[in-house]
Amino acid sequence: GIRVSNTSSELRKRVLSGMRPTGKLHLGNYMGALYNWVRLQHEYECYFFVADWHALTTDYADPSKIKDNIQDVVLDFLAAGLDPEKSTLFIQSRVPAHAELHLAFSMITPLGWLERVPTYKDQQEQLKEKDLATYGFLGYPLLQSADILLYQPDFVPVGQDQVAHVELTREVARRFNQFYPSKTNPEVPILPEPKVLLTPSPKLPGLDGRKMSKSYGNTLGLSDPEPEIRKKIKGMVTDPARIRRTDVGNPEVCPVFDLHKVFSSAETQEKAREGCTTASIGCIECKGWLADAVVAELRPIQERRAYYEANPALVEEIITTGNEKAAARAAITMREVKTAMGLGE
Ligand code: SF4
């Protein structure tokens, strides 16, 4: 048997989050999600998954990269330090209950709720080259609600900019609970409304000073080798007013300094600020200190990645075990859901 915990016997609060497989991660992705998840696993009962069905909501016409991307996310999870002994790591599509609960929710969700999700129209505008006038794309926030509520979590860790996404999930839970009180205990809702767990998501600037994003091609990759990291940082834009070495600079308008704030020690930050505002250091020196800090942050991540890359059978086993644990926990919810909806055995 697979051991699973339920709300009554487990003291730790449960947390769940997922990530779309979109290729190798960059530092911005890492700081916004994985960095926080690694810290949560010491305190919460954690479920983290690769949202592969979600990749198909936008990339259904060309799934050729999905398989490799799934593998990359799994490796990134492990490389970042998610510990399979502490967290349940799994792949969404391998737990069929995600699709089943999504279908159940689709019966009760008013179309208007999905049509007014802001990303629905935005993404259709932004991804004009793809035909997103599909049932699956409209329904992806509902699939997200199913992903979450399937595990009856206490919290969903999100950054400030995603707080609104959890609201739909809470509305769906409320509506479900109104229609379908539990047969065994009508006082306790089957799908408790999860709360938002606000996690820090620093806005990392990319090499050109715009937000770090794969679509801008301005990223520092989690898997970039040290020489590449150093070269990229050397080429970063700085305070545009600091033209000559003798000009003083303003760290507050410099993307290099924004990254110092995230990755460098307080002493290094102070040294850089002091040196910049008195023109006693050059930007090359300042960038060298930043590169040292970024390289130090990435080293353990890259070492773990190399270890797991060299041990594919181990990775396979971790995910198979995670899939089984997640499926067993999901089955608890699905039994209650189906019984309440009149589909029980
Ligand atoms: Fe930016 Fe550092 Fe140059 Fe100042 S010294 S402008 S903080 S890179």
Short mmCIF file of C-alpha atoms and ligand atoms in Angstrom, two decimals:
data_model
loop_
_atom_site.label_atom_id
_atom_site.label_comp_id
_atom_site.label_asym_id
_atom_site.label_seq_id
_atom_site.Cartn_x
_atom_site.Cartn_y
_atom_site.Cartn_z
CA GLY A 1 0.00 0.00 0.00
CA ILE A 2 0.69 3.58 -0.67
CA ARG A 3 0.41 5.78 2.34
CA VAL A 4 -1.73 8.83 1.87
CA SER A 5 -2.82 11.35 4.39
CA ASN A 6 -6.21 12.93 4.75
CA THR A 7 -7.30 16.04 6.57
CA SER A 8 -8.23 14.32 9.81
CA SER A 9 -5.03 12.39 10.42
CA GLU A 10 -2.52 14.86 9.04
CA LEU A 11 -1.39 17.77 11.15
CA ARG A 12 0.48 19.63 8.50
CA LYS A 13 -1.48 21.90 6.19
CA ARG A 14 -1.61 20.83 2.57
CA VAL A 15 -0.28 22.91 -0.30
CA LEU A 16 -0.44 22.37 -4.05
CA SER A 17 1.02 24.01 -7.11
CA GLY A 18 1.89 23.15 -10.69
CA MET A 19 4.04 24.34 -13.55
CA ARG A 20 3.46 24.23 -17.27
CA PRO A 21 6.11 22.42 -19.29
CA THR A 22 7.43 25.19 -21.52
CA GLY A 23 11.11 24.28 -21.74
CA LYS A 24 14.14 25.04 -19.65
CA LEU A 25 13.58 27.47 -16.81
CA HIS A 26 15.31 30.79 -16.28
CA LEU A 27 16.15 32.59 -13.06
CA GLY A 28 12.91 34.59 -13.14
CA ASN A 29 10.79 31.40 -13.24
CA TYR A 30 12.91 29.94 -10.47
CA MET A 31 12.62 32.89 -8.09
CA GLY A 32 8.87 33.21 -8.72
CA ALA A 33 8.02 29.59 -7.98
CA LEU A 34 10.52 26.81 -7.30
CA TYR A 35 12.62 28.82 -4.87
CA ASN A 36 9.53 29.28 -2.71
CA TRP A 37 8.30 25.72 -3.11
CA VAL A 38 11.57 24.33 -1.82
CA ARG A 39 11.06 26.31 1.37
CA LEU A 40 7.41 25.28 1.74
CA GLN A 41 8.17 21.58 1.75
CA HIS A 42 9.66 21.78 5.25
CA GLU A 43 6.45 23.15 6.70
CA TYR A 44 3.60 21.80 4.58
CA GLU A 45 2.42 18.59 3.03
CA CYS A 46 3.25 19.49 -0.58
CA TYR A 47 2.02 18.35 -3.98
CA PHE A 48 3.83 19.73 -7.02
CA PHE A 49 2.98 18.72 -10.54
CA VAL A 50 3.93 19.19 -14.17
CA ALA A 51 0.83 20.65 -15.85
CA ASP A 52 1.13 18.81 -19.14
CA TRP A 53 -2.57 18.94 -20.07
CA HIS A 54 -2.25 22.72 -19.77
CA ALA A 55 0.49 22.76 -22.39
CA LEU A 56 -2.04 21.30 -24.84
CA THR A 57 -4.53 24.11 -24.24
CA THR A 58 -2.29 26.40 -26.29
CA ASP A 59 0.03 23.99 -28.15
CA TYR A 60 -2.42 21.34 -29.27
CA ALA A 61 -1.51 21.84 -32.94
CA ASP A 62 2.14 21.00 -32.36
CA PRO A 63 2.81 18.73 -29.38
CA SER A 64 6.28 17.77 -30.62
CA LYS A 65 8.13 19.50 -27.76
CA ILE A 66 5.86 18.52 -24.89
CA LYS A 67 7.55 15.23 -24.03
CA ASP A 68 11.01 16.78 -23.73
CA ASN A 69 9.61 19.78 -21.90
CA ILE A 70 7.95 17.54 -19.30
CA GLN A 71 11.28 15.85 -18.69
CA ASP A 72 12.97 19.25 -18.34
CA VAL A 73 10.47 20.44 -15.73
CA VAL A 74 10.87 17.24 -13.74
CA LEU A 75 14.64 17.75 -13.76
CA ASP A 76 14.23 21.40 -12.83
CA PHE A 77 12.00 20.41 -9.89
CA LEU A 78 14.66 18.04 -8.58
CA ALA A 79 17.54 20.35 -9.43
CA ALA A 80 15.92 23.23 -7.55
CA GLY A 81 15.85 21.05 -4.46
CA LEU A 82 12.33 19.66 -4.30
CA ASP A 83 12.82 16.54 -2.23
CA PRO A 84 10.78 13.50 -3.28
CA GLU A 85 10.94 12.28 0.33
CA LYS A 86 9.17 15.44 1.45
CA SER A 87 7.01 16.44 -1.51
CA THR A 88 4.81 14.48 -3.88
CA LEU A 89 6.10 15.23 -7.39
CA PHE A 90 3.92 14.06 -10.26
CA ILE A 91 2.69 14.55 -13.80
CA GLN A 92 -0.86 15.82 -14.19
CA SER A 93 -1.93 13.61 -17.10
CA ARG A 94 -0.77 10.46 -15.28
CA VAL A 95 -3.42 11.11 -12.65
CA PRO A 96 -6.65 10.75 -14.65
CA ALA A 97 -8.76 12.23 -11.84
CA HIS A 98 -7.64 15.73 -12.94
CA ALA A 99 -9.54 15.25 -16.20
CA GLU A 100 -12.45 13.60 -14.43
CA LEU A 101 -12.93 16.41 -11.92
CA HIS A 102 -12.57 18.95 -14.71
CA LEU A 103 -15.48 17.27 -16.51
CA ALA A 104 -17.53 17.24 -13.31
CA PHE A 105 -16.87 20.98 -12.83
CA SER A 106 -17.75 21.73 -16.44
CA MET A 107 -21.32 20.65 -15.65
CA ILE A 108 -21.81 23.33 -13.02
CA THR A 109 -19.70 26.27 -14.20
CA PRO A 110 -21.50 29.14 -15.95
CA LEU A 111 -19.81 30.07 -19.23
CA GLY A 112 -19.67 33.71 -18.16
CA TRP A 113 -17.29 32.87 -15.32
CA LEU A 114 -14.73 31.59 -17.83
CA GLU A 115 -15.31 34.24 -20.49
CA ARG A 116 -14.55 36.99 -18.02
CA VAL A 117 -11.21 35.55 -16.84
CA PRO A 118 -8.87 38.38 -17.93
CA THR A 119 -6.22 36.07 -19.42
CA TYR A 120 -8.82 34.55 -21.77
CA LYS A 121 -9.05 37.56 -24.08
CA ASP A 122 -5.46 38.74 -23.41
CA GLN A 123 -3.86 35.48 -24.44
CA GLN A 124 -6.03 35.17 -27.54
CA GLU A 125 -4.76 38.62 -28.51
CA GLN A 126 -1.13 37.85 -27.68
CA LEU A 127 -0.98 34.42 -29.27
CA LYS A 128 -2.65 35.45 -32.53
CA GLU A 129 -0.76 32.85 -34.53
CA LYS A 130 -2.61 30.11 -32.62
CA ASP A 131 -6.33 29.43 -32.90
CA LEU A 132 -7.40 29.62 -29.28
CA ALA A 133 -11.13 29.75 -29.94
CA THR A 134 -11.33 26.27 -28.49
CA TYR A 135 -13.31 24.62 -25.74
CA GLY A 136 -10.10 23.51 -24.02
CA PHE A 137 -8.59 26.98 -23.95
CA LEU A 138 -11.75 28.55 -22.54
CA GLY A 139 -11.81 25.82 -19.91
CA TYR A 140 -8.20 25.93 -18.79
CA PRO A 141 -8.93 27.99 -15.65
CA LEU A 142 -11.50 25.36 -14.75
CA LEU A 143 -8.93 22.62 -15.26
CA GLN A 144 -6.75 24.63 -12.91
CA SER A 145 -9.56 24.64 -10.35
CA ALA A 146 -9.83 20.87 -10.69
CA ASP A 147 -6.05 20.51 -10.32
CA ILE A 148 -6.22 22.38 -7.05
CA LEU A 149 -9.45 21.17 -5.48
CA LEU A 150 -8.68 17.52 -6.24
CA TYR A 151 -6.21 17.59 -3.35
CA GLN A 152 -8.47 19.56 -0.97
CA PRO A 153 -5.50 21.79 -0.09
CA ASP A 154 -5.47 24.44 2.61
CA PHE A 155 -3.31 26.80 0.57
CA VAL A 156 -2.25 27.59 -2.95
CA PRO A 157 1.12 29.34 -3.06
CA VAL A 158 1.03 32.19 -5.57
CA GLY A 159 2.70 35.50 -6.21
CA GLN A 160 0.76 38.74 -5.88
CA ASP A 161 -0.03 38.85 -9.61
CA GLN A 162 -1.82 35.50 -9.56
CA VAL A 163 -4.08 36.03 -6.58
CA ALA A 164 -7.10 36.56 -8.86
CA HIS A 165 -6.62 33.11 -10.42
CA VAL A 166 -7.33 31.42 -7.13
CA GLU A 167 -10.59 33.34 -6.80
CA LEU A 168 -12.25 31.34 -9.60
CA THR A 169 -11.22 28.13 -7.84
CA ARG A 170 -12.85 29.36 -4.66
CA GLU A 171 -16.03 30.26 -6.54
CA VAL A 172 -16.17 26.84 -8.17
CA ALA A 173 -15.71 25.16 -4.79
CA ARG A 174 -18.48 27.29 -3.30
CA ARG A 175 -20.87 26.47 -6.12
CA PHE A 176 -20.06 22.76 -5.92
CA ASN A 177 -20.60 22.69 -2.18
CA GLN A 178 -23.94 24.49 -2.55
CA PHE A 179 -25.23 21.93 -5.03
CA TYR A 180 -23.75 18.88 -3.39
CA PRO A 181 -23.55 18.69 0.38
CA SER A 182 -21.66 15.71 1.70
CA LYS A 183 -23.90 12.68 2.30
CA THR A 184 -21.88 11.57 5.30
CA ASN A 185 -21.42 14.93 6.98
CA PRO A 186 -23.48 17.80 5.51
CA GLU A 187 -21.79 20.27 7.87
CA VAL A 188 -18.39 19.82 6.29
CA PRO A 189 -18.07 20.94 2.66
CA ILE A 190 -16.54 18.36 0.32
CA LEU A 191 -14.32 20.94 -1.36
CA PRO A 192 -13.03 23.45 1.21
CA GLU A 193 -12.10 26.81 -0.35
CA PRO A 194 -8.31 26.98 -0.43
CA LYS A 195 -6.61 30.15 0.72
CA VAL A 196 -3.91 32.07 -1.06
CA LEU A 197 -0.46 31.67 0.38
CA LEU A 198 1.37 34.76 -0.79
CA THR A 199 4.92 33.96 -1.80
CA PRO A 200 7.54 36.53 -2.74
CA SER A 201 7.90 36.92 -6.49
CA PRO A 202 10.57 39.52 -7.17
CA LYS A 203 10.34 41.04 -10.62
CA LEU A 204 13.69 40.10 -12.08
CA PRO A 205 14.96 42.32 -14.84
CA GLY A 206 16.50 40.59 -17.82
CA LEU A 207 19.79 41.44 -19.50
CA ASP A 208 18.22 44.36 -21.39
CA GLY A 209 16.44 45.79 -18.33
CA ARG A 210 12.97 44.61 -19.38
CA LYS A 211 11.24 41.91 -17.34
CA MET A 212 13.16 38.63 -17.64
CA SER A 213 11.20 36.57 -20.13
CA LYS A 214 11.90 33.85 -22.64
CA SER A 215 9.99 35.78 -25.30
CA TYR A 216 12.39 38.73 -24.94
CA GLY A 217 15.48 36.51 -25.17
CA ASN A 218 17.00 38.31 -22.18
CA THR A 219 17.24 35.51 -19.66
CA LEU A 220 19.82 33.94 -17.40
CA GLY A 221 19.08 30.22 -17.71
CA LEU A 222 19.04 27.89 -14.74
CA SER A 223 21.23 25.52 -16.77
CA ASP A 224 23.55 28.11 -18.34
CA PRO A 225 27.19 27.18 -17.70
CA GLU A 226 29.31 29.57 -15.64
CA PRO A 227 31.16 31.18 -18.59
CA GLU A 228 27.86 31.95 -20.26
CA ILE A 229 26.41 33.49 -17.10
CA ARG A 230 29.51 35.69 -16.76
CA LYS A 231 29.40 36.72 -20.38
CA LYS A 232 25.69 37.55 -20.28
CA ILE A 233 26.02 39.63 -17.11
CA LYS A 234 28.99 41.47 -18.54
CA GLY A 235 26.78 42.58 -21.41
CA MET A 236 23.90 43.77 -19.22
CA VAL A 237 22.54 47.29 -19.50
CA THR A 238 23.33 49.58 -16.56
CA ASP A 239 22.38 53.07 -15.42
CA PRO A 240 22.29 54.75 -18.86
CA ALA A 241 23.60 58.00 -17.35
CA ARG A 242 26.83 56.35 -16.23
CA ILE A 243 28.76 56.62 -19.47
CA ARG A 244 32.38 57.01 -18.35
CA ARG A 245 34.14 55.23 -15.51
CA THR A 246 34.47 58.60 -13.74
CA ASP A 247 30.69 59.30 -13.83
CA VAL A 248 28.84 58.47 -10.65
CA GLY A 249 25.90 56.11 -11.12
CA ASN A 250 22.49 55.57 -9.58
CA PRO A 251 22.00 51.95 -8.48
CA GLU A 252 18.25 52.48 -8.13
CA VAL A 253 17.83 52.75 -11.90
CA CYS A 254 20.29 49.97 -12.75
CA PRO A 255 19.06 46.44 -13.58
CA VAL A 256 22.41 45.02 -12.43
CA PHE A 257 21.73 46.40 -8.99
CA ASP A 258 18.17 44.99 -9.03
CA LEU A 259 19.74 41.57 -9.40
CA HIS A 260 22.29 42.35 -6.67
CA LYS A 261 19.31 42.95 -4.36
CA VAL A 262 18.06 39.42 -5.02
CA PHE A 263 21.28 37.43 -5.16
CA SER A 264 24.10 39.30 -3.38
CA SER A 265 24.84 39.53 0.32
CA ALA A 266 24.06 42.75 2.19
CA GLU A 267 27.79 43.54 2.29
CA THR A 268 28.23 43.15 -1.45
CA GLN A 269 25.15 45.28 -2.09
CA GLU A 270 26.54 48.00 0.15
CA LYS A 271 29.95 47.78 -1.50
CA ALA A 272 28.34 48.10 -4.95
CA ARG A 273 26.10 50.99 -3.93
CA GLU A 274 28.99 52.86 -2.34
CA GLY A 275 31.34 52.19 -5.25
CA CYS A 276 28.72 53.17 -7.84
CA THR A 277 27.59 56.41 -6.23
CA THR A 278 31.19 57.57 -5.71
CA ALA A 279 32.51 56.27 -9.03
CA SER A 280 35.17 54.33 -7.14
CA ILE A 281 34.31 51.13 -9.03
CA GLY A 282 33.57 50.47 -12.65
CA CYS A 283 30.50 48.63 -13.92
CA ILE A 284 32.66 45.68 -14.98
CA GLU A 285 33.75 45.16 -11.38
CA CYS A 286 30.20 45.52 -10.11
CA LYS A 287 28.96 43.01 -12.66
CA GLY A 288 31.73 40.62 -11.66
CA TRP A 289 30.42 40.59 -8.09
CA LEU A 290 26.91 39.94 -9.35
CA ALA A 291 28.13 37.08 -11.53
CA ASP A 292 29.88 35.55 -8.48
CA ALA A 293 26.60 35.61 -6.54
CA VAL A 294 24.52 34.19 -9.40
CA VAL A 295 27.04 31.45 -10.10
CA ALA A 296 27.06 30.52 -6.40
CA GLU A 297 23.24 30.34 -6.40
CA LEU A 298 23.22 28.14 -9.49
CA ARG A 299 26.05 25.78 -8.55
CA PRO A 300 24.10 23.41 -6.26
CA ILE A 301 21.15 23.51 -8.67
CA GLN A 302 23.33 22.52 -11.61
CA GLU A 303 25.09 19.82 -9.61
CA ARG A 304 21.78 18.23 -8.66
CA ARG A 305 20.58 18.48 -12.24
CA ALA A 306 23.69 16.72 -13.51
CA TYR A 307 23.22 13.99 -10.91
CA TYR A 308 19.61 13.30 -11.90
CA GLU A 309 20.40 13.56 -15.61
CA ALA A 310 22.93 10.81 -15.13
CA ASN A 311 20.34 8.67 -13.28
CA PRO A 312 17.25 8.50 -15.50
CA ALA A 313 15.97 5.32 -13.83
CA LEU A 314 15.93 7.09 -10.48
CA VAL A 315 13.99 10.03 -11.93
CA GLU A 316 11.53 7.59 -13.48
CA GLU A 317 11.02 5.88 -10.14
CA ILE A 318 10.53 9.19 -8.30
CA ILE A 319 7.82 10.23 -10.74
CA THR A 320 6.10 6.85 -10.81
CA THR A 321 5.92 6.88 -7.02
CA GLY A 322 4.70 10.48 -7.05
CA ASN A 323 2.01 9.67 -9.62
CA GLU A 324 0.78 6.79 -7.46
CA LYS A 325 0.71 8.86 -4.28
CA ALA A 326 -1.12 11.70 -6.01
CA ALA A 327 -3.62 9.29 -7.59
CA ALA A 328 -4.32 7.69 -4.22
CA ARG A 329 -4.96 11.07 -2.61
CA ALA A 330 -7.07 12.21 -5.56
CA ALA A 331 -9.19 9.06 -5.30
CA ILE A 332 -10.33 10.10 -1.81
CA THR A 333 -11.75 13.35 -3.20
CA MET A 334 -13.22 11.77 -6.34
CA ARG A 335 -15.13 9.18 -4.32
CA GLU A 336 -16.81 11.92 -2.30
CA VAL A 337 -17.42 14.07 -5.38
CA LYS A 338 -19.01 11.29 -7.41
CA THR A 339 -21.17 10.06 -4.56
CA ALA A 340 -22.42 13.59 -3.92
CA MET A 341 -23.19 14.04 -7.64
CA GLY A 342 -25.21 10.84 -7.77
CA LEU A 343 -22.52 8.81 -9.53
CA GLY A 344 -21.42 6.79 -6.52
CA GLU A 345 -21.31 3.03 -6.60
FE1 SF4 B 1 24.91 49.58 -12.19
FE2 SF4 B 1 26.91 48.65 -10.73
FE3 SF4 B 1 27.41 50.16 -12.90
FE4 SF4 B 1 26.35 51.25 -10.73
S1 SF4 B 1 28.37 50.31 -10.89
S2 SF4 B 1 25.65 51.57 -12.84
S3 SF4 B 1 25.03 49.59 -9.96
S4 SF4 B 1 26.47 48.13 -12.86
#
